[in-house]
Every structure is written in structure tokens, then in C-alpha cells.
Short mmCIF file of C-alpha atoms in Angstrom, two decimals:
data_model
loop_
_atom_site.label_atom_id
_atom_site.label_comp_id
_atom_site.label_asym_id
_atom_site.label_seq_id
_atom_site.Cartn_x
_atom_site.Cartn_y
_atom_site.Cartn_z
CA UNK A 1 -171.61 -80.64 1.20
CA UNK A 2 -173.82 -78.67 -1.18
CA UNK A 3 -177.38 -77.66 -0.29
CA UNK A 4 -179.62 -76.31 -3.04
CA UNK A 5 -181.74 -73.31 -2.08
CA UNK A 6 -185.32 -73.43 -3.41
CA UNK A 7 -185.94 -70.86 -6.15
CA UNK A 8 -188.76 -69.15 -4.26
CA UNK A 9 -186.82 -69.00 -0.97
CA UNK A 10 -185.98 -65.36 -0.13
CA UNK A 11 -182.37 -64.45 0.62
CA UNK A 12 -182.47 -60.86 1.84
CA UNK A 13 -181.22 -58.44 4.47
CA UNK A 14 -182.66 -56.09 7.04
CA UNK A 15 -182.22 -52.95 9.09
CA UNK A 16 -184.46 -50.24 10.59
CA UNK A 17 -185.12 -46.52 10.23
CA UNK A 18 -183.75 -45.34 13.58
CA UNK A 19 -180.61 -47.48 13.32
CA UNK A 20 -179.61 -46.01 9.97
CA UNK A 21 -181.27 -42.65 9.21
CA UNK A 22 -179.53 -40.12 11.42
CA UNK A 23 -181.25 -36.89 12.43
CA UNK A 24 -180.71 -34.84 9.28
CA UNK A 25 -183.93 -32.93 8.59
CA UNK A 26 -185.59 -34.04 11.85
CA UNK A 27 -187.88 -31.45 13.47
CA UNK A 28 -187.87 -30.54 17.16
CA UNK A 29 -190.99 -32.57 18.05
CA UNK A 30 -190.00 -35.70 16.14
CA UNK A 31 -188.03 -37.54 18.78
CA UNK A 32 -188.79 -41.23 19.17
CA UNK A 33 -188.37 -43.32 22.32
CA UNK A 34 -184.85 -44.21 21.15
CA UNK A 35 -183.98 -40.54 20.61
CA UNK A 36 -185.17 -39.70 24.14
CA UNK A 37 -183.19 -42.55 25.63
CA UNK A 38 -180.06 -41.45 23.77
CA UNK A 39 -180.49 -37.84 24.91
CA UNK A 40 -181.08 -38.86 28.54
CA UNK A 41 -178.38 -41.54 28.78
CA UNK A 42 -175.80 -40.85 26.10
CA UNK A 43 -173.15 -42.27 28.43
CA UNK A 44 -174.53 -45.84 28.15
CA UNK A 45 -174.14 -45.85 24.35
CA UNK A 46 -170.76 -47.26 23.33
CA UNK A 47 -168.33 -44.40 22.63
CA UNK A 48 -171.31 -42.03 22.52
CA UNK A 49 -172.51 -43.16 19.08
CA UNK A 50 -176.27 -43.30 18.62
CA UNK A 51 -179.25 -42.47 16.38
CA UNK A 52 -178.17 -38.84 15.91
CA UNK A 53 -175.85 -39.79 13.05
CA UNK A 54 -176.24 -43.58 12.75
CA UNK A 55 -175.23 -44.46 9.17
CA UNK A 56 -176.57 -41.24 7.64
CA UNK A 57 -178.98 -43.26 5.52
CA UNK A 58 -181.04 -40.11 4.84
CA UNK A 59 -178.12 -38.90 2.74
CA UNK A 60 -176.61 -42.23 1.72
CA UNK A 61 -179.62 -44.38 0.83
CA UNK A 62 -178.82 -44.23 -2.89
CA UNK A 63 -175.33 -45.57 -2.20
CA UNK A 64 -176.78 -48.39 -0.11
CA UNK A 65 -179.28 -49.27 -2.83
CA UNK A 66 -176.45 -49.40 -5.36
CA UNK A 67 -174.61 -51.82 -3.06
CA UNK A 68 -177.77 -53.95 -2.77
CA UNK A 69 -177.94 -53.99 -6.55
CA UNK A 70 -174.27 -54.97 -6.75
CA UNK A 71 -174.77 -58.06 -4.60
CA UNK A 72 -178.10 -58.82 -6.33
CA UNK A 73 -180.14 -58.54 -3.13
CA UNK A 74 -183.80 -59.31 -3.84
CA UNK A 75 -185.51 -58.22 -0.58
CA UNK A 76 -184.77 -55.51 1.99
CA UNK A 77 -186.61 -54.98 5.26
CA UNK A 78 -186.61 -51.67 7.11
CA UNK A 79 -189.08 -49.48 8.99
CA UNK A 80 -190.88 -46.18 8.66
CA UNK A 81 -190.01 -43.88 11.55
CA UNK A 82 -193.43 -43.11 13.05
CA UNK A 83 -191.96 -40.26 15.10
CA UNK A 84 -190.63 -38.57 11.95
CA UNK A 85 -193.64 -39.27 9.74
CA UNK A 86 -195.73 -36.52 11.34
CA UNK A 87 -195.13 -32.93 12.42
CA UNK A 88 -198.23 -33.28 14.64
CA UNK A 89 -198.82 -36.82 15.88
CA UNK A 90 -202.39 -36.24 17.10
CA UNK A 91 -203.66 -34.05 14.27
CA UNK A 92 -201.88 -36.45 11.90
CA UNK A 93 -200.12 -33.76 9.89
CA UNK A 94 -197.66 -35.60 7.67
CA UNK A 95 -194.10 -34.36 7.34
CA UNK A 96 -194.07 -34.28 3.55
CA UNK A 97 -190.28 -34.06 3.45
CA UNK A 98 -189.93 -37.32 5.34
CA UNK A 99 -192.80 -38.95 3.42
CA UNK A 100 -191.03 -38.01 0.18
CA UNK A 101 -187.88 -39.71 1.50
CA UNK A 102 -189.84 -42.93 2.05
CA UNK A 103 -191.20 -42.61 -1.50
CA UNK A 104 -187.68 -42.18 -2.85
CA UNK A 105 -186.37 -45.20 -0.93
CA UNK A 106 -189.25 -47.42 -2.12
CA UNK A 107 -188.91 -46.31 -5.72
CA UNK A 108 -185.13 -46.68 -5.60
CA UNK A 109 -185.38 -50.21 -4.23
CA UNK A 110 -187.92 -51.26 -6.85
CA UNK A 111 -185.84 -49.78 -9.65
CA UNK A 112 -182.88 -51.81 -8.37
CA UNK A 113 -184.96 -55.00 -8.35
CA UNK A 114 -185.20 -55.10 -4.55
CA UNK A 115 -188.55 -55.90 -2.92
CA UNK A 116 -189.19 -53.51 0.01
CA UNK A 117 -190.59 -54.88 3.28
CA UNK A 118 -191.80 -52.22 5.70
CA UNK A 119 -192.39 -52.28 9.44
CA UNK A 120 -194.61 -49.65 11.05
CA UNK A 121 -192.81 -49.51 14.41
CA UNK A 122 -189.27 -50.62 15.20
CA UNK A 123 -189.15 -49.00 18.70
CA UNK A 124 -189.92 -45.61 17.06
CA UNK A 125 -192.99 -44.73 19.13
CA UNK A 126 -193.14 -40.89 19.18
CA UNK A 127 -191.77 -39.25 22.32
CA UNK A 128 -194.74 -36.85 22.45
CA UNK A 129 -197.06 -39.85 22.87
CA UNK A 130 -194.85 -41.29 25.57
CA UNK A 131 -194.90 -38.02 27.47
CA UNK A 132 -198.64 -37.34 27.11
CA UNK A 133 -200.14 -40.84 27.20
CA UNK A 134 -197.39 -43.02 28.68
CA UNK A 135 -196.98 -44.66 25.30
CA UNK A 136 -198.56 -48.08 24.86
CA UNK A 137 -200.18 -47.83 28.28
CA UNK A 138 -203.00 -45.95 26.54
CA UNK A 139 -205.69 -47.05 24.12
CA UNK A 140 -205.46 -43.53 22.67
CA UNK A 141 -202.02 -44.48 21.34
CA UNK A 142 -203.51 -47.63 19.81
CA UNK A 143 -206.05 -45.44 17.98
CA UNK A 144 -203.37 -42.99 16.81
CA UNK A 145 -201.22 -45.89 15.60
CA UNK A 146 -204.10 -47.20 13.46
CA UNK A 147 -204.62 -43.71 12.00
CA UNK A 148 -200.90 -43.63 11.20
CA UNK A 149 -201.13 -47.08 9.58
CA UNK A 150 -204.10 -46.01 7.47
CA UNK A 151 -202.18 -43.03 6.05
CA UNK A 152 -199.05 -45.11 5.42
CA UNK A 153 -200.99 -47.85 3.64
CA UNK A 154 -202.79 -45.30 1.47
CA UNK A 155 -199.48 -43.82 0.35
CA UNK A 156 -197.26 -46.86 -0.10
CA UNK A 157 -199.28 -50.09 -0.29
CA UNK A 158 -199.53 -49.78 -4.07
CA UNK A 159 -195.80 -50.59 -4.21
CA UNK A 160 -195.06 -52.38 -0.93
CA UNK A 161 -196.57 -55.83 -0.47
CA UNK A 162 -194.86 -57.04 2.73
CA UNK A 163 -195.99 -55.23 5.89
CA UNK A 164 -195.18 -55.74 9.56
CA UNK A 165 -196.95 -54.03 12.45
CA UNK A 166 -194.05 -54.17 14.92
CA UNK A 167 -190.51 -55.39 15.24
CA UNK A 168 -190.00 -57.35 18.47
CA UNK A 169 -193.05 -55.86 20.23
CA UNK A 170 -192.06 -57.37 23.59
CA UNK A 171 -188.59 -55.88 23.81
CA UNK A 172 -188.92 -52.21 24.79
CA UNK A 173 -191.30 -52.78 27.69
CA UNK A 174 -189.32 -55.82 28.87
CA UNK A 175 -186.08 -53.84 29.04
CA UNK A 176 -187.70 -50.68 30.45
CA UNK A 177 -190.59 -51.80 32.66
CA UNK A 178 -190.13 -55.48 33.49
CA UNK A 179 -186.36 -55.61 34.04
CA UNK A 180 -185.84 -51.82 34.39
CA UNK A 181 -182.39 -52.00 32.81
CA UNK A 182 -183.04 -49.27 30.23
CA UNK A 183 -184.25 -45.72 30.53
CA UNK A 184 -186.59 -44.72 32.15
CA UNK A 185 -185.82 -47.64 34.55
CA UNK A 186 -189.35 -48.12 35.87
CA UNK A 187 -190.30 -51.52 37.27
CA UNK A 188 -194.01 -52.19 36.69
CA UNK A 189 -194.98 -55.71 35.64
CA UNK A 190 -198.64 -54.84 35.00
CA UNK A 191 -197.52 -52.04 32.69
CA UNK A 192 -195.32 -54.55 30.89
CA UNK A 193 -198.31 -56.81 30.32
CA UNK A 194 -200.53 -53.90 29.28
CA UNK A 195 -198.02 -52.84 26.64
CA UNK A 196 -197.90 -56.46 25.41
CA UNK A 197 -201.68 -56.50 25.09
CA UNK A 198 -202.06 -53.13 23.42
CA UNK A 199 -199.47 -54.05 20.77
CA UNK A 200 -201.33 -57.30 20.07
CA UNK A 201 -204.57 -55.32 19.82
CA UNK A 202 -202.95 -52.72 17.55
CA UNK A 203 -201.70 -55.52 15.31
CA UNK A 204 -205.20 -57.03 15.01
CA UNK A 205 -206.69 -53.63 14.21
CA UNK A 206 -204.04 -52.96 11.57
CA UNK A 207 -204.67 -56.39 10.04
CA UNK A 208 -208.40 -55.63 9.96
CA UNK A 209 -207.79 -52.28 8.26
CA UNK A 210 -205.38 -53.75 5.71
CA UNK A 211 -207.82 -56.51 4.76
CA UNK A 212 -210.86 -54.20 4.62
CA UNK A 213 -208.99 -51.96 2.18
CA UNK A 214 -208.12 -55.08 0.15
CA UNK A 215 -204.51 -54.10 -0.46
CA UNK A 216 -202.42 -56.36 -2.64
CA UNK A 217 -200.07 -57.89 -0.12
CA UNK A 218 -199.77 -59.45 3.31
CA UNK A 219 -199.47 -58.11 6.82
CA UNK A 220 -197.90 -59.71 9.86
CA UNK A 221 -195.67 -58.98 12.82
CA UNK A 222 -191.98 -59.55 13.53
CA UNK A 223 -191.56 -61.48 16.77
CA UNK A 224 -188.40 -62.48 18.59
CA UNK A 225 -189.34 -65.75 20.29
CA UNK A 226 -186.58 -67.48 22.17
CA UNK A 227 -186.42 -71.20 21.51
CA UNK A 228 -186.34 -72.35 25.10
CA UNK A 229 -184.54 -75.48 26.28
CA UNK A 230 -184.88 -77.04 29.72
CA UNK A 231 -181.70 -77.97 31.59
CA UNK A 232 -182.93 -81.54 31.91
CA UNK A 233 -185.85 -83.86 31.21
CA UNK A 234 -186.94 -83.62 34.86
CA UNK A 235 -190.46 -82.30 35.44
CA UNK A 236 -189.32 -79.24 37.39
CA UNK A 237 -186.94 -78.11 34.63
CA UNK A 238 -189.52 -78.85 31.95
CA UNK A 239 -192.02 -76.68 33.83
CA UNK A 240 -189.49 -73.83 33.94
CA UNK A 241 -189.15 -73.98 30.14
CA UNK A 242 -192.92 -74.14 29.74
CA UNK A 243 -193.44 -71.06 31.88
CA UNK A 244 -190.80 -69.07 30.03
CA UNK A 245 -192.39 -70.03 26.73
CA UNK A 246 -195.80 -68.97 28.05
CA UNK A 247 -194.79 -65.50 29.23
CA UNK A 248 -192.33 -64.52 26.51
CA UNK A 249 -193.37 -66.44 23.38
CA UNK A 250 -197.01 -67.48 23.56
CA UNK A 251 -197.98 -64.04 24.90
CA UNK A 252 -197.75 -62.87 21.26
CA UNK A 253 -197.88 -66.10 19.25
CA UNK A 254 -201.30 -67.15 20.55
CA UNK A 255 -203.31 -63.94 20.07
CA UNK A 256 -201.66 -63.12 16.74
CA UNK A 257 -201.90 -66.60 15.18
CA UNK A 258 -204.68 -68.39 17.09
CA UNK A 259 -206.73 -65.31 17.97
CA UNK A 260 -206.82 -65.81 21.73
CA UNK A 261 -204.60 -65.90 24.80
CA UNK A 262 -203.75 -69.16 26.59
CA UNK A 263 -206.11 -69.63 29.55
CA UNK A 264 -203.15 -70.56 31.73
CA UNK A 265 -201.49 -67.20 31.00
CA UNK A 266 -204.68 -65.25 31.76
CA UNK A 267 -205.16 -67.14 35.04
CA UNK A 268 -201.58 -66.33 36.07
CA UNK A 269 -202.05 -62.67 35.18
CA UNK A 270 -205.14 -62.48 37.39
CA UNK A 271 -203.47 -64.37 40.23
CA UNK A 272 -200.44 -62.07 40.25
CA UNK A 273 -202.29 -58.79 39.66
CA UNK A 274 -200.95 -58.02 36.20
CA UNK A 275 -204.09 -58.57 34.11
CA UNK A 276 -204.36 -56.20 31.16
CA UNK A 277 -207.44 -53.99 30.59
CA UNK A 278 -209.31 -55.75 27.77
CA UNK A 279 -212.92 -55.56 26.56
CA UNK A 280 -215.06 -58.20 24.85
CA UNK A 281 -215.08 -56.08 21.69
CA UNK A 282 -211.27 -55.87 21.66
CA UNK A 283 -210.87 -59.60 22.22
CA UNK A 284 -213.28 -60.23 19.32
CA UNK A 285 -211.11 -58.03 17.07
CA UNK A 286 -208.06 -60.10 18.07
CA UNK A 287 -210.02 -63.31 17.47
CA UNK A 288 -211.13 -62.34 13.98
CA UNK A 289 -208.01 -60.62 12.65
CA UNK A 290 -205.02 -62.90 12.92
CA UNK A 291 -201.82 -62.21 10.97
CA UNK A 292 -201.23 -63.42 7.41
CA UNK A 293 -197.64 -64.39 8.10
CA UNK A 294 -194.83 -63.82 10.61
CA UNK A 295 -191.31 -62.53 10.76
CA UNK A 296 -189.10 -64.38 13.24
CA UNK A 297 -185.90 -62.86 14.64
CA UNK A 298 -183.62 -65.61 15.89
CA UNK A 299 -180.09 -65.36 17.24
CA UNK A 300 -179.49 -67.70 20.17
CA UNK A 301 -181.15 -70.33 22.38
CA UNK A 302 -182.68 -69.67 25.78
CA UNK A 303 -181.77 -72.24 28.42
CA UNK A 304 -183.54 -72.41 31.78
CA UNK A 305 -183.79 -74.54 34.88
CA UNK A 306 -186.13 -74.66 37.84
CA UNK A 307 -185.41 -71.87 40.34
CA UNK A 308 -183.21 -72.88 43.26
CA UNK A 309 -184.29 -70.13 45.64
CA UNK A 310 -187.59 -68.95 47.04
CA UNK A 311 -189.03 -65.86 45.38
CA UNK A 312 -188.81 -62.65 47.41
CA UNK A 313 -192.45 -61.91 48.20
CA UNK A 314 -191.71 -58.25 48.89
CA UNK A 315 -190.79 -57.58 45.25
CA UNK A 316 -193.26 -57.16 42.36
CA UNK A 317 -194.20 -60.23 40.37
CA UNK A 318 -191.80 -61.22 37.60
CA UNK A 319 -191.97 -64.38 35.46
CA UNK A 320 -188.53 -65.24 36.88
CA UNK A 321 -190.50 -66.60 39.81
CA UNK A 322 -190.87 -69.72 37.64
CA UNK A 323 -187.44 -70.16 36.05
CA UNK A 324 -183.74 -69.48 36.37
CA UNK A 325 -181.28 -68.96 33.53
CA UNK A 326 -179.00 -71.90 32.79
CA UNK A 327 -175.62 -71.80 31.03
CA UNK A 328 -174.82 -74.99 29.19
CA UNK A 329 -171.26 -76.12 30.00
CA UNK A 330 -169.01 -76.17 26.96
CA UNK A 331 -171.37 -74.08 24.86
CA UNK A 332 -170.00 -72.30 21.79
CA UNK A 333 -170.06 -68.54 22.30
CA UNK A 334 -169.99 -65.28 20.39
CA UNK A 335 -167.93 -63.59 23.08
CA UNK A 336 -168.35 -60.18 21.46
CA UNK A 337 -172.08 -60.32 22.19
CA UNK A 338 -172.26 -62.74 25.11
CA UNK A 339 -174.62 -65.01 23.18
CA UNK A 340 -174.48 -68.76 22.71
CA UNK A 341 -174.05 -69.95 19.13
CA UNK A 342 -176.38 -72.88 18.47
CA UNK A 343 -177.37 -73.14 14.77
CA UNK A 344 -179.92 -75.91 15.37
CA UNK A 345 -182.14 -73.26 16.98
CA UNK A 346 -183.35 -72.47 13.45
CA UNK A 347 -184.56 -76.02 12.87
CA UNK A 348 -186.13 -76.30 16.31
CA UNK A 349 -188.04 -73.02 15.92
CA UNK A 350 -189.32 -74.18 12.54
CA UNK A 351 -190.58 -77.42 14.10
CA UNK A 352 -192.13 -75.47 17.01
CA UNK A 353 -194.13 -73.28 14.61
CA UNK A 354 -195.14 -76.25 12.48
CA UNK A 355 -196.36 -78.30 15.43
CA UNK A 356 -198.03 -75.54 17.47
CA UNK A 357 -199.27 -72.95 15.00
CA UNK A 358 -200.63 -74.70 11.93
CA UNK A 359 -197.43 -74.26 9.95
CA UNK A 360 -198.18 -70.56 9.41
CA UNK A 361 -196.12 -68.90 6.64
CA UNK A 362 -193.08 -67.14 8.08
CA UNK A 363 -189.58 -66.03 7.29
CA UNK A 364 -186.49 -65.36 9.34
CA UNK A 365 -186.41 -61.55 9.53
CA UNK A 366 -183.21 -61.33 11.58
CA UNK A 367 -180.24 -63.59 12.19
CA UNK A 368 -176.64 -62.53 12.15
CA UNK A 369 -173.20 -62.34 13.67
CA UNK A 370 -172.05 -59.25 15.58
CA UNK A 371 -168.29 -58.99 16.04
CA UNK A 372 -166.29 -56.57 18.17
CA UNK A 373 -163.15 -54.83 16.89
CA UNK A 374 -163.73 -55.99 13.35
CA UNK A 375 -160.92 -53.67 12.24
CA UNK A 376 -158.42 -56.40 13.14
CA UNK A 377 -159.77 -58.49 10.26
CA UNK A 378 -159.12 -55.87 7.57
CA UNK A 379 -156.58 -57.13 5.02
CA UNK A 380 -154.01 -55.18 3.00
CA UNK A 381 -156.59 -54.27 0.37
CA UNK A 382 -158.85 -52.74 3.04
CA UNK A 383 -161.48 -55.49 2.99
CA UNK A 384 -162.89 -57.09 6.15
CA UNK A 385 -162.18 -60.83 6.02
CA UNK A 386 -165.25 -61.87 8.02
CA UNK A 387 -165.12 -65.63 7.56
CA UNK A 388 -166.71 -65.97 11.01
CA UNK A 389 -169.85 -64.29 9.62
CA UNK A 390 -169.90 -66.52 6.55
CA UNK A 391 -169.59 -69.60 8.79
CA UNK A 392 -172.32 -68.36 11.16
CA UNK A 393 -174.77 -67.70 8.32
CA UNK A 394 -173.93 -71.00 6.62
CA UNK A 395 -174.50 -73.13 9.70
CA UNK A 396 -177.80 -71.44 10.60
CA UNK A 397 -179.05 -71.44 7.03
CA UNK A 398 -178.23 -75.13 6.64
CA UNK A 399 -180.43 -76.05 9.60
CA UNK A 400 -183.19 -73.77 8.33
CA UNK A 401 -183.12 -75.32 4.86
CA UNK A 402 -183.27 -78.77 6.41
CA UNK A 403 -186.50 -77.74 8.15
CA UNK A 404 -187.88 -76.39 4.87
CA UNK A 405 -187.08 -79.68 3.16
CA UNK A 406 -189.04 -81.45 5.90
CA UNK A 407 -192.11 -79.29 5.36
CA UNK A 408 -191.62 -76.17 7.48
CA UNK A 409 -193.44 -73.20 5.92
CA UNK A 410 -190.45 -70.85 6.08
CA UNK A 411 -190.26 -68.58 3.06
CA UNK A 412 -186.86 -67.01 3.48
CA UNK A 413 -183.87 -65.73 5.41
CA UNK A 414 -183.15 -62.03 6.07
CA UNK A 415 -179.69 -61.30 7.40
CA UNK A 416 -179.18 -58.72 10.14
CA UNK A 417 -177.87 -56.51 8.82
CA UNK A 418 -177.23 -55.17 5.36
CA UNK A 419 -174.83 -52.53 6.67
CA UNK A 420 -173.19 -52.09 10.04
CA UNK A 421 -175.64 -50.02 12.04
CA UNK A 422 -176.29 -48.56 15.48
CA UNK A 423 -177.67 -51.00 18.08
CA UNK A 424 -179.20 -50.03 21.43
CA UNK A 425 -176.35 -49.17 23.82
CA UNK A 426 -173.82 -51.20 21.78
CA UNK A 427 -173.84 -48.53 19.05
CA UNK A 428 -171.14 -49.61 16.55
CA UNK A 429 -169.31 -51.80 19.07
CA UNK A 430 -170.53 -54.98 17.39
CA UNK A 431 -170.52 -55.00 13.60
CA UNK A 432 -173.24 -57.00 11.84
CA UNK A 433 -173.18 -55.86 8.23
CA UNK A 434 -172.29 -57.22 4.85
CA UNK A 435 -171.25 -53.60 4.29
CA UNK A 436 -168.71 -51.90 6.53
CA UNK A 437 -169.50 -48.39 7.77
CA UNK A 438 -166.53 -46.19 8.62
CA UNK A 439 -167.14 -43.76 11.47
CA UNK A 440 -165.93 -40.81 9.45
CA UNK A 441 -168.09 -37.82 8.63
CA UNK A 442 -169.34 -39.37 5.39
CA UNK A 443 -169.91 -42.81 6.91
CA UNK A 444 -167.95 -44.34 4.02
CA UNK A 445 -169.13 -47.76 2.84
CA UNK A 446 -167.30 -50.84 1.59
CA UNK A 447 -168.31 -54.46 0.97
CA UNK A 448 -166.88 -57.07 3.32
CA UNK A 449 -165.87 -60.53 2.15
CA UNK A 450 -169.28 -61.72 3.34
CA UNK A 451 -170.95 -59.27 0.95
CA UNK A 452 -169.35 -60.94 -2.06
CA UNK A 453 -170.09 -64.37 -0.60
CA UNK A 454 -173.75 -63.39 -0.11
CA UNK A 455 -173.89 -62.31 -3.77
CA UNK A 456 -172.70 -65.74 -4.81
CA UNK A 457 -175.24 -67.39 -2.49
CA UNK A 458 -178.07 -65.39 -4.07
CA UNK A 459 -176.81 -65.94 -7.62
CA UNK A 460 -175.96 -69.64 -7.46
CA UNK A 461 -178.80 -70.66 -5.09
CA UNK A 462 -176.37 -73.09 -3.51
CA UNK A 463 -175.03 -73.26 0.04
CA UNK A 464 -171.63 -74.94 0.17
CA UNK A 465 -170.61 -76.30 3.56
CA UNK A 466 -167.14 -77.61 4.40
CA UNK A 467 -166.88 -81.37 4.76
#
């Protein structure tokens, strides 16, 4: 079965600053949240690997760009490390060494025929702002973020035309403050909701700034909605799915695309004492400055059922009051990651966006296959034979292209990731890349089988599926 890929459909790859750069050249006050977490809980990072070395992209970016050129990659998404961009994050003194590195990466990508896509924050909130202002708890941090965005746009928007305000803005506070499973392990549901709100507000303000300056490009946000499926068609299970969607998807979709929060969500926030501190002026900014387009990270389905047990009233409110996770019997699994493999999630998300959000322009900004102990798939020539990755991409891309054919406004597919890279806690345990990274001092690179397959996909514009 052959599926033709539309000529204007992007086939690219992604990564982030903190997951690749390493700490070479980093100053003492340039820690990010991830750096602090790694320093405080090195033991939770697989085999101790973390952002300190990562893939040494600061030294190896030219090699990576040459590999992108070799496979004819047309688009690459990464981030600017906010924590490293300044030597003083309140006086806004730019670290010119780091800024020059960003210049060199952008220019190198363009020279290689690769369109750069840049995200302003991929969990890289500066540690100094966490320590002084409690991070996104403070409107002062929102203001400093907009000042950071203004400087970045002024320096790079002449060459970069795809911008994202955040990558997965819900994740850090969900892991740290809602579920308390990551450092600093603080359970505070109102803080979780406040961080959600301030990132939505920061996005609207960045959109406003970008449009007022009339830059040649578009600005959006990268969200990680979970396509949620109810266990059954019964009303109680359907309500569980609805509530999950409300708290974890619509909490960003609605303000960023529609310009306002769902009334049902606001009523629940007030009822359960987690209402965020908004003003009429701020809500007007959100209303009038919706995103131009979206990035969507999509890996697996979310399945829920109605809760079977009464909520413990002595514990703080958590949306789990309304749902319980459900594991579909017989589901296909990526056992390395503990995630269900369900390629139709791409089609269903496309339909969801089309039916609920005016068919806003969007692209898949992350989707990929992480595999443990990938060394066992290295052949005699030294190449990783990652047919499992090729199959995973093919099945997901097929469903996505079907949605495009039926009118979904999806503009492309960005694989996570271009190279193997550090992931939170998992470090290099699960490999995601088209390019293998050896954990030697030089972080030696080599193309996997999937890298050559991806080149053919880009060149031929044809997805070939087995019968």
C-alpha cells in the first residue's frame, strides 16, 4: 500500500536545548529547572546521565546539521535555553557567547536547507526565577518572559519564521505540584492551576508582541493533549473522559485557540478552591491574542473509566476525583516506555481539532518510538536495525495522512527525535533518534537504519506500507 505525501506537508524532526546542549560554557547562575532537578536528584536519572553532558550539541551542532543535510531534512525544531540566554535574568543582560551559538545554529541550518523552528521555553525556566519568585507562580516571571521574548524576536525573527511559546506547558507543574512525583515534590493543586494560567497568559502576551512588531512568521504553542477514550459508552465512563479532557486538554486549548476558558472548568476551580488569580485586563489579552497555529505532541492514548472508590476528602483536590485510569485488555505496548501503541490516535486527534477548534492549522511536533537496550539491534556493520521505529512511524503517519486527506488542517509531522537525547529521569535509557549517540566522551554519531529510511520518505514523498 503506497500513500503519497502532499508536497507542502512537512517531514521534519525535533529536539530541545536542554536535552542536547550539555553544560559547556554555562555560567554559575545559568541553571534551569532541569539543571536544579538533576543536581538535587541525580540518583533518579538513569545511570546518572543528564543535562550536564547530554549530546554535547554545543560542540557537535555542525556534525548534527551535516547529518540533517545528509538525510535531506527540511525542518528542525529545538528551543532556546532561557536560563542560558542571560547572565542576569532580571536586568536582561544577554550572554553574548550563548546568543552567538544560537546565531550559528540558525545560520548553519539555513545554509543546509533546514527551516529552524524555535521554542522559547522547553522546561528551561531559569533557576534564579524559581528561587526568587517561585517560577510561574508569579506575574513578575510572566513579565520577564515577555522581555526575554522581545529580545529573542529582535535578534532572530528575521531568519526564523516558526515560533512556539512553550513546549508542553502543563507538564512540569503536573509532575512537580499536582502529582508531586518530581523534584521538588510539592503537592499544591492551586499552584498547578496558577502555573497553567500564567503560561496561557504569557503565550497571549507573546502573541500580542509578535503581531505588534509585524514579524514575518507565525507564533503558537506546543501542547501535549492526550486523546482520551472512555472505557465504555456508559454515561459514567463518558463523564470521566469528559472531565479528563476538561482539566488536561481544554485548560490550554480553549484560552489559546478560542480566547476564553470553559465556564465548566472555571466553576469547578472555584468550587474546589483552585481558582487562578486573573484580572479582567489579563482575560482580555487572552481573548484578543489567540495563537496562529499549534504544535501537537502525540505518543499514546489516554483511557479512563469512572472512579470506583470514594474520594478521600482529607486530601487536596485532584482531577482524579472524576476519573480512574483504565488499561485496555490486549492492548499493544511499547514495553520499554510503558506506553500503549495505538496509531489511530493521530487520526482521532486530527478529528478532535477539526470538530472543536475551527480546524486551526497545526502540525505534529513530537511522535516517536523510544526503545530500551537498542544496542542489541546493532548489526555487523555497526548500524542499528530499528525496524520497530520505521513501523511505528509508518503506522502513525498513515493515520495522520488519512486525516489530512479528509480535510484536517495538519501541516506536517516532526519526529521525536533527530538524535538520541537525554529525557527526564530516563536519560539515555530509551533511544528515540534517527541518529545514534554513543556515550563516549565525544558522543559519537551514526545514522540508524531509520535515518536512511527517513531520507527516502522525504525524497520520494511516498509512504509504503506492507500489505
